[in-house]
mmCIF file of C-alpha atoms in Angstrom:
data_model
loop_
_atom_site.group_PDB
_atom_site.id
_atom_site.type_symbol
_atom_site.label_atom_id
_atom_site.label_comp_id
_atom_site.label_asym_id
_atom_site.label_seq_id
_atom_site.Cartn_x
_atom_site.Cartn_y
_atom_site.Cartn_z
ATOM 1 C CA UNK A 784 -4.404 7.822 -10.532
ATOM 2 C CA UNK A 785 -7.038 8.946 -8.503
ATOM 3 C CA UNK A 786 -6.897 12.826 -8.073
ATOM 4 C CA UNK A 787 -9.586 14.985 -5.458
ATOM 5 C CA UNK A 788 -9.796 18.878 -5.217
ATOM 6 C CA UNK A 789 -11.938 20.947 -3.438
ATOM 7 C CA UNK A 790 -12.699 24.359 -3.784
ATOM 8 C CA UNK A 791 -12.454 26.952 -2.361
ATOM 9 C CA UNK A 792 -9.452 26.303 -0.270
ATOM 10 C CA UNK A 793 -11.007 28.650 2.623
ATOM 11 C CA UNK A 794 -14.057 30.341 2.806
ATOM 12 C CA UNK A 795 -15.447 32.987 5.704
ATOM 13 C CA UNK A 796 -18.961 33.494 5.997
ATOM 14 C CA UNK A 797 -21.406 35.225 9.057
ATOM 15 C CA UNK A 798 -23.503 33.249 10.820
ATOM 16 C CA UNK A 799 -26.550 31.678 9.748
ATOM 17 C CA UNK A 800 -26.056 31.508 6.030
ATOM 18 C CA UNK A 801 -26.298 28.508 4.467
ATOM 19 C CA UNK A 802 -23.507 27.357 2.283
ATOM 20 C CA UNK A 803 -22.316 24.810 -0.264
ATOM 21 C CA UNK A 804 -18.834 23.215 -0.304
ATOM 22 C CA UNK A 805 -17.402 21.644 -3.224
ATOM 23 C CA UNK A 806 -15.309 17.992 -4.206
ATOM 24 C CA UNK A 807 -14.389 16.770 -7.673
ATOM 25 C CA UNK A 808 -12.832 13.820 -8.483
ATOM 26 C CA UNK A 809 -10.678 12.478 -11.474
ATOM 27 C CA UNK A 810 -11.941 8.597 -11.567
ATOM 28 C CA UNK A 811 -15.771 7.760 -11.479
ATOM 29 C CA UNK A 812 -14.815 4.401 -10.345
ATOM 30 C CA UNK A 813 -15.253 4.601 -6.788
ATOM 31 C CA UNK A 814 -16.348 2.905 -3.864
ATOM 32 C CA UNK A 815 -17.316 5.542 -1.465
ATOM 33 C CA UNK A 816 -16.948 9.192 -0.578
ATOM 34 C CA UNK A 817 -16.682 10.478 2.463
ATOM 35 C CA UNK A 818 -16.630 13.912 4.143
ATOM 36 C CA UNK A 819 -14.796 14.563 7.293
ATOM 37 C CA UNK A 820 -13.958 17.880 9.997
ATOM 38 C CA UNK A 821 -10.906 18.347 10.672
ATOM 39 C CA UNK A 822 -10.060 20.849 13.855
ATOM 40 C CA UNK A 823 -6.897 22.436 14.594
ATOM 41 C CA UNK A 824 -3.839 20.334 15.596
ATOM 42 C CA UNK A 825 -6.632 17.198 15.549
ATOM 43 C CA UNK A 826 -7.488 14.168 14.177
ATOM 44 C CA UNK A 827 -10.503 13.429 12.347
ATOM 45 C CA UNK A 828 -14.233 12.728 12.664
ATOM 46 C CA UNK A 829 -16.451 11.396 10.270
ATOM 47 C CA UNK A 830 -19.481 13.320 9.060
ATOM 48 C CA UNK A 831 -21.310 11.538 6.080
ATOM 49 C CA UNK A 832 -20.225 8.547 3.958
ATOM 50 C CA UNK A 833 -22.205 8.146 0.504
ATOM 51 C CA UNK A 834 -22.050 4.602 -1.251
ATOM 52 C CA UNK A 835 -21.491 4.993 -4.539
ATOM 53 C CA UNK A 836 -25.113 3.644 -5.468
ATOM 54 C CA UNK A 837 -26.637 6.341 -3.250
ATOM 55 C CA UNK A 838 -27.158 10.088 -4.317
ATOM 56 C CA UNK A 839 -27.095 12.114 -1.174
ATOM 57 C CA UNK A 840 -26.584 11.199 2.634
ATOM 58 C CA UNK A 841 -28.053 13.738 4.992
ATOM 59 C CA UNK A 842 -27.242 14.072 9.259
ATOM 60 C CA UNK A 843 -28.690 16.714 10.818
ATOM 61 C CA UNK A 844 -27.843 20.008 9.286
ATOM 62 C CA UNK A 845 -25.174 18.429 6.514
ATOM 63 C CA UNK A 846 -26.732 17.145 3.522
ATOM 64 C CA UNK A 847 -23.564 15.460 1.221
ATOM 65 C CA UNK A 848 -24.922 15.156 -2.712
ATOM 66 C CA UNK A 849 -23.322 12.518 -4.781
ATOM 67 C CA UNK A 850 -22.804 12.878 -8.690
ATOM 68 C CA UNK A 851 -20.141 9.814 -10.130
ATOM 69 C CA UNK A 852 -21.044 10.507 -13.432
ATOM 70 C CA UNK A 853 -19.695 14.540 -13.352
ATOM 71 C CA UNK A 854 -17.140 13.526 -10.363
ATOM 72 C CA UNK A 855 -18.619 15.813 -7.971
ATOM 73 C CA UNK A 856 -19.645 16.120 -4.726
ATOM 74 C CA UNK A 857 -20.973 18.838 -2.386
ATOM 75 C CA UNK A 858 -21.718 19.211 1.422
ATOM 76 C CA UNK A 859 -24.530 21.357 2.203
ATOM 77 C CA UNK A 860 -24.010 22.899 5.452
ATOM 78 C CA UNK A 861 -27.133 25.158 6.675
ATOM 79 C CA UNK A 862 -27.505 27.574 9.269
ATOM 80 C CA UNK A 863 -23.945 27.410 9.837
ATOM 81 C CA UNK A 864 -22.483 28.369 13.505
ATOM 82 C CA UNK A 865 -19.884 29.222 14.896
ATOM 83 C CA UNK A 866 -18.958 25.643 16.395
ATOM 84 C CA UNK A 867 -19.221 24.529 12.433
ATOM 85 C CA UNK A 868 -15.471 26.422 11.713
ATOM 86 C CA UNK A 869 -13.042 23.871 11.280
ATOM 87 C CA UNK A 870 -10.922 22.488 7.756
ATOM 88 C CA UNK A 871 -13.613 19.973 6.090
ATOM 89 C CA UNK A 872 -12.208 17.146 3.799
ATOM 90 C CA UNK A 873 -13.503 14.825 1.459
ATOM 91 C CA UNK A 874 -12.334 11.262 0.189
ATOM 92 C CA UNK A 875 -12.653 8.866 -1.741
ATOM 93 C CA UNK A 876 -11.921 5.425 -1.861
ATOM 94 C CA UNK A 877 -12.896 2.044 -0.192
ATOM 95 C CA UNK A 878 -9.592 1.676 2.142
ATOM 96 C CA UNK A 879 -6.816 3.414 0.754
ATOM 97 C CA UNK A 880 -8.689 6.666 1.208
ATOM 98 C CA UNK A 881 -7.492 9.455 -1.868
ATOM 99 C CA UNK A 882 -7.603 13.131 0.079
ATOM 100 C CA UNK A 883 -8.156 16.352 -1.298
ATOM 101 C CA UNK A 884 -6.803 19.684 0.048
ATOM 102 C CA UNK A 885 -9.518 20.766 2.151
ATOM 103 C CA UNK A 886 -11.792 23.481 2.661
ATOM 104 C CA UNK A 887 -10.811 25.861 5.824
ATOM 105 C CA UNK A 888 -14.424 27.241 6.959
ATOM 106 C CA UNK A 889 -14.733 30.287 9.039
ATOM 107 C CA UNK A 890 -18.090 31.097 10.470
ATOM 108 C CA UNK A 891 -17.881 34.428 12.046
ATOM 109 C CA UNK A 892 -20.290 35.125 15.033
ATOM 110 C CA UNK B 78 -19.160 3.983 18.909
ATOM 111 C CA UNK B 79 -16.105 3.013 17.769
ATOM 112 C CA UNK B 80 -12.888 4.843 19.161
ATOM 113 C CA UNK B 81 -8.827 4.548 17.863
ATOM 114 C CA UNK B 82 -6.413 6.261 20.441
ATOM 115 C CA UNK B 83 -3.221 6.908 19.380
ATOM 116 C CA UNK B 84 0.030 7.882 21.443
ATOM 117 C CA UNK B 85 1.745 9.905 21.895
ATOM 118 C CA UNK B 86 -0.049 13.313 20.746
ATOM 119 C CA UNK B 87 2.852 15.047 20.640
ATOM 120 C CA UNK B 88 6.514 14.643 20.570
ATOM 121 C CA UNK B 89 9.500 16.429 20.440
ATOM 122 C CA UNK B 90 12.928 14.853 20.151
ATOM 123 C CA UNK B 91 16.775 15.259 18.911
ATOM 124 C CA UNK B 92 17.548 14.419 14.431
ATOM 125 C CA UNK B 93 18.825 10.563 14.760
ATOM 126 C CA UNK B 94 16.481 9.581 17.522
ATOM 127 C CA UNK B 95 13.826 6.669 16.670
ATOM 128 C CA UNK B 96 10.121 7.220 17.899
ATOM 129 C CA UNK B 97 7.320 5.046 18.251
ATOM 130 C CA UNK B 98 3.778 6.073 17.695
ATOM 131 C CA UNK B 99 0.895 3.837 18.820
ATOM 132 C CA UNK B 100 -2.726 3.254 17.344
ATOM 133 C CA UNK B 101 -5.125 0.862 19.093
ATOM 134 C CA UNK B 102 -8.668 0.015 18.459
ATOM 135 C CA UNK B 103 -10.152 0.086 21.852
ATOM 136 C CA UNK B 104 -13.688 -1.316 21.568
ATOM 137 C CA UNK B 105 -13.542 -3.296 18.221
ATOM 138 C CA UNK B 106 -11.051 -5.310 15.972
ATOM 139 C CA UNK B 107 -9.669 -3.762 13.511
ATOM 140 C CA UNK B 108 -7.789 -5.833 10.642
ATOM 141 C CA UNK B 109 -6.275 -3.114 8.946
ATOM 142 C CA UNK B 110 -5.075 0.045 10.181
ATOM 143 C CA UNK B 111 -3.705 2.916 7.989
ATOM 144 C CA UNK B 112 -0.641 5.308 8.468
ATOM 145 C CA UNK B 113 -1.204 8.864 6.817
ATOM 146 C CA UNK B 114 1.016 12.391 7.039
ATOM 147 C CA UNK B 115 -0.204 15.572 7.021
ATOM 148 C CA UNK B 116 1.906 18.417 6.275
ATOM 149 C CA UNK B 117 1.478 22.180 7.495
ATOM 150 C CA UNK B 118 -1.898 23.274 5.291
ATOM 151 C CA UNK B 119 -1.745 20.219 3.084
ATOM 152 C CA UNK B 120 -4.187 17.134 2.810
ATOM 153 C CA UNK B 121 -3.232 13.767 4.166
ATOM 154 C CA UNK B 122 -1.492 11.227 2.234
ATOM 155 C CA UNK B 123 -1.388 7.495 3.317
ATOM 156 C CA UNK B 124 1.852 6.276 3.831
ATOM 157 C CA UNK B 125 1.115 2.527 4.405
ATOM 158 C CA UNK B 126 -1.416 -0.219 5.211
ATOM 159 C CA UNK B 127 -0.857 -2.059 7.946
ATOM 160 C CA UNK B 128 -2.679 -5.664 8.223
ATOM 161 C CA UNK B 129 -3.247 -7.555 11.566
ATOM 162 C CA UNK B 130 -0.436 -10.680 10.953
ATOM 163 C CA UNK B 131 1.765 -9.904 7.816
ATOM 164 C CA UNK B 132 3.752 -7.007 6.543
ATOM 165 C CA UNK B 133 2.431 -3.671 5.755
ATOM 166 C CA UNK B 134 2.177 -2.584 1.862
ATOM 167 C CA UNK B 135 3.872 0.629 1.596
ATOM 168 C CA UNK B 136 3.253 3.501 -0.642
ATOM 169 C CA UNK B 137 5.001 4.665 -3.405
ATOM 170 C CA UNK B 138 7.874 6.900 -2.262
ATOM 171 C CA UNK B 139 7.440 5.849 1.521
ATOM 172 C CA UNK B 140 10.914 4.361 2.530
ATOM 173 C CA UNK B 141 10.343 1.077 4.025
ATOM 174 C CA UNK B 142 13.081 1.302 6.520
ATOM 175 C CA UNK B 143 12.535 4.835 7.670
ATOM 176 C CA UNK B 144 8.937 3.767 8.664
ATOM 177 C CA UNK B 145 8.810 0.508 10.129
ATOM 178 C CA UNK B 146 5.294 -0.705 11.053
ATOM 179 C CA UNK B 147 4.419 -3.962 13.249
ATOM 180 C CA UNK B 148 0.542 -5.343 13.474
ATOM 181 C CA UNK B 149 1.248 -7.460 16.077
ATOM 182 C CA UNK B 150 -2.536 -7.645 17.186
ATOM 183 C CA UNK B 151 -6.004 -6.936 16.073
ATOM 184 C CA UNK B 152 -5.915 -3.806 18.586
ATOM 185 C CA UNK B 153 -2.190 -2.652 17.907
ATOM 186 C CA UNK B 154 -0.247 -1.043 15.328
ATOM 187 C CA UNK B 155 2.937 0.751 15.790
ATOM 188 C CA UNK B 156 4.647 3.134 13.259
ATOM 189 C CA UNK B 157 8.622 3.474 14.174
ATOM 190 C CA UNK B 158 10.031 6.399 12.350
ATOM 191 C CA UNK B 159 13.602 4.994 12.561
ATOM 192 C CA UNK B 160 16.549 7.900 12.930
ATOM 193 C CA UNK B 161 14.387 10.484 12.502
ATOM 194 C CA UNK B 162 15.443 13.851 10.930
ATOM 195 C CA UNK B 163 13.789 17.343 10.472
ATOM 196 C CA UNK B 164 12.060 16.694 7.398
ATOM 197 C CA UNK B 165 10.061 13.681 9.235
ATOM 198 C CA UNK B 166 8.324 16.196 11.134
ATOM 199 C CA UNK B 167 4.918 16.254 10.221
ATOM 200 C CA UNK B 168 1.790 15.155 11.450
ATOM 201 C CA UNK B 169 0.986 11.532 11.535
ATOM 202 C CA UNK B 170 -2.505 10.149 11.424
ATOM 203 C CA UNK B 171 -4.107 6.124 11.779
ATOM 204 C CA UNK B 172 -7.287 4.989 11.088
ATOM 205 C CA UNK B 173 -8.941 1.513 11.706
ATOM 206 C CA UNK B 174 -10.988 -0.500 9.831
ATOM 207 C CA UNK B 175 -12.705 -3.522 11.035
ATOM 208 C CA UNK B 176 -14.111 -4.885 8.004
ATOM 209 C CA UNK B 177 -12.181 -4.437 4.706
ATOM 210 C CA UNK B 178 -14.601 -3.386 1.829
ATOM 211 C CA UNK B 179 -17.539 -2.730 4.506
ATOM 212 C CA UNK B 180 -19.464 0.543 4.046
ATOM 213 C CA UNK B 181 -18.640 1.927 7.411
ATOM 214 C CA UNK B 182 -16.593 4.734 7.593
ATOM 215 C CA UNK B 183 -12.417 4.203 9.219
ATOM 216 C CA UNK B 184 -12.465 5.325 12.414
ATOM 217 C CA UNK B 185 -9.363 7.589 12.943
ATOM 218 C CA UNK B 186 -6.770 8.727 15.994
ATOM 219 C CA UNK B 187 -6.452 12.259 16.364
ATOM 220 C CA UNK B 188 -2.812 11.946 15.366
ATOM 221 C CA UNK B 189 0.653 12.787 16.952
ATOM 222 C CA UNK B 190 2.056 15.663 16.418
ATOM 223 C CA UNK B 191 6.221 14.503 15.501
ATOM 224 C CA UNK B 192 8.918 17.719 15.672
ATOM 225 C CA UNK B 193 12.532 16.659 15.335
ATOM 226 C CA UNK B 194 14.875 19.350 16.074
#
């Protein structure tokens, strides 16, 4: 059974500083990963999907790295802002999407 | 692109009442749809998948006839939560697909928020 975790749960930083969040999974065998923002009392919006033949998908200031082999993934989030605070989760799976716990991200003016 | 709208956001009604929550594809045809729950601080879990024309596939653990779900169209799915009772309360989350096994990410609702008092 397909297990995700992500660490750390929450994480405050100031302004500016570039910083690395982090995804593991149990099972290599998988289709595609996904990371997605979750605000507050909201739904969620899609922010990088990796194929599991690709290494790394990048938009903008998010660069998402892709590692099967270790079960690991990270989203690279520099000069974070403000507007980047929100819960960020990652997923795996080609529909029946596997969830981990989030990472709550606090960017502090 | 491609936008799911769900209804209500946010309900509030008395243990033993049944609610219905909506999820439609508005510019695209989605297939599939999938039913998650999120609890306070915890990840979300998929409860069922619902396919355009047959009978959803429910999890393991989901009760069948707590959480009835119709597909009636390639728009519409509907997720009943039949004589619902505190613990139901939770926030419920769909998603659309509108090509199984494509590379394109599910497109999802920004949930309704169920309290049953």
């Amino acid at each position: 059974k397909q297990e995700v975790t992500q660490i750390p749960a929450a994480l405050s930083v100031p302004e500016g500083e570039n910083l690395v969040l982090n995804c593991s999974f149990t099972d290599s065998a998988i289709y595609n990963l996904q990371w997605f923002r979750q605000d507050p009392g909201k739904g969620l919006t899609s922010l990088l999907l990796i194929q599991s033949s690709q290494r790394e998908q990048t938009s903008g200031r998010l660069n998402a790295s892709l590692d099967k082999s270790s079960g690991r993934s990270t989203l690279y989030i520099a000069a974070s802002q403000p507007g980047d605070s929100a819960t960020y989760l990652c997923a795996v799976g080609a529909q029946k999407l596997v969830f981990g716990q989030g990472t709550r991200l606090t960017i502090n003016p | 692109g491609a936008v799911v709208s769900q209804h209500p956001s946010w309900v509030i009604c008395k243990s033993g009442t049944s609610v219905k929550i909506e999820c439609r594809s508005l510019d695209f045809q989605a297939t599939t749809m999938f039913w998650y729950r999120q609890f306070p601080k915890q990840s979300l879990m998929l409860m069922a998948t619902s396919n355009e024309g047959s009978k959803a596939t429910y999890e393991q653990g989901v009760e069948k006839d707590k959480f009835l779900i119709n597909h009636a169209s390639l728009t519409l799915s509907t997720l009943t939560v039949t004589s619902a009772h505190p613990e139901d309360s939770s926030f419920y989350i769909c998603s659309a697909l509108d090509r199984p096994y494509s590379n394109q990410p599910q497109h999802f609702g920004d949930g309704t928020r169920l309290s049953i008092l």
